[in-house]
């Protein structure tokens, strides 16, 4: 089965649901700020789906379409896409701008979570 037919493990959040689904989440949350017109955003999406599946017990992964949800993107000063922001206890603790290979992204996330 082609990868494009796999169910997405990454749930979308909106300006309205961001507080509930990210800031008040019991686990750390990695938020993917993306847009449909952004090629690197589409490149990293399968990597984020893999991470969401593999780390489901310890990390939530969510996505925010910045064209449709500009309030959250503005509040967290998202200027480039993709921006991945790690939230811990309702606070942003690490940000990554641009696509990364999976191993590098996991290393950065693990380092940020150990701080």
C-alpha positions as semicolon CSV with decimal commas, in nm:
position;residue;x (nm);y (nm);z (nm)
1;X;0,000;0,000;0,000
2;X;0,145;0,345;-0,087
3;X;0,242;0,566;0,204
4;X;-0,008;0,832;0,093
5;X;-0,292;0,594;0,181
6;X;-0,177;0,539;0,538
7;X;-0,395;0,702;0,801
8;X;-0,243;1,017;0,940
9;X;-0,133;0,994;1,303
10;X;-0,105;1,373;1,323
11;X;-0,424;1,548;1,431
12;X;-0,498;1,901;1,319
13;X;-0,561;2,176;1,573
14;X;-0,709;2,519;1,515
15;X;-0,698;2,858;1,680
16;X;-1,006;2,747;1,875
17;X;-0,872;2,407;1,988
18;X;-0,504;2,496;2,041
19;X;-0,532;2,562;2,415
20;X;-0,717;2,236;2,482
21;X;-0,521;2,013;2,242
22;X;-0,171;2,156;2,296
23;X;-0,135;2,382;2,599
24;X;-0,338;2,161;2,835
25;X;-0,222;1,826;2,697
26;X;-0,080;1,586;2,956
27;X;0,213;1,485;2,730
28;X;0,472;1,697;2,552
29;X;0,328;1,814;2,218
30;X;0,519;1,870;1,896
31;X;0,329;2,120;1,682
32;X;0,388;2,136;1,307
33;X;0,308;2,484;1,175
34;X;0,256;2,428;0,800
35;X;0,072;2,544;0,487
36;X;-0,052;2,368;0,172
37;X;0,174;2,579;-0,053
38;X;0,493;2,487;0,140
39;X;0,694;2,204;-0,029
40;X;0,921;2,135;0,275
41;X;0,605;2,104;0,487
42;X;0,489;1,818;0,265
43;X;0,836;1,660;0,277
44;X;0,840;1,645;0,657
45;X;0,477;1,531;0,700
46;X;0,552;1,155;0,661
47;X;0,841;1,186;0,910
48;X;0,608;1,349;1,163
49;X;0,348;1,076;1,108
50;X;0,616;0,813;1,180
51;X;0,726;0,995;1,495
52;X;0,363;1,031;1,607
53;X;0,312;0,658;1,567
54;X;0,643;0,549;1,720
55;X;0,627;0,790;2,017
56;X;0,251;0,780;2,078
57;X;0,303;0,678;2,441
58;X;0,527;0,975;2,526
59;X;0,469;1,251;2,268
60;X;0,165;1,400;2,095
61;X;0,213;1,544;1,746
62;X;-0,030;1,804;1,614
63;X;-0,043;2,026;1,306
64;X;-0,164;2,381;1,254
65;X;-0,244;2,510;0,906
66;X;-0,110;2,864;0,937
67;X;-0,318;2,997;0,647
68;X;-0,637;2,890;0,824
69;X;-0,520;2,956;1,184
70;X;-0,325;3,278;1,185
71;X;-0,387;3,372;1,550
72;X;-0,181;3,087;1,695
73;X;0,094;3,131;1,434
74;X;0,113;3,502;1,515
75;X;0,108;3,444;1,891
76;X;0,411;3,212;1,867
77;X;0,586;3,433;1,609
78;X;0,598;3,169;1,338
79;X;0,773;3,344;1,049
80;X;0,895;3,052;0,833
81;X;0,745;2,719;0,740
82;X;0,765;2,452;0,843
83;X;0,820;2,548;1,204
84;X;0,807;2,266;1,456
85;X;0,753;2,380;1,813
86;X;0,777;2,152;2,115
87;X;0,543;2,239;2,401
88;X;0,597;2,106;2,752
89;X;0,350;2,188;3,032
90;X;0,183;2,447;2,809
91;X;0,504;2,633;2,721
92;X;0,714;2,629;2,406
93;X;1,054;2,483;2,499
94;X;1,217;2,423;2,159
95;X;1,161;2,528;1,798
96;X;1,294;2,390;1,472
97;X;1,261;2,587;1,150
98;X;1,277;2,391;0,826
99;X;1,268;2,023;0,742
100;X;1,513;1,787;0,912
101;X;1,602;1,421;0,864
102;X;1,415;1,203;1,113
103;X;1,724;1,106;1,315
104;X;1,831;1,468;1,357
105;X;1,482;1,580;1,452
106;X;1,449;1,303;1,712
107;X;1,790;1,391;1,858
108;X;1,685;1,757;1,892
109;X;1,352;1,662;2,050
110;X;1,513;1,420;2,295
111;X;1,772;1,683;2,397
112;X;1,497;1,942;2,450
113;X;1,289;1,702;2,660
114;X;1,586;1,620;2,884
115;X;1,650;1,983;2,979
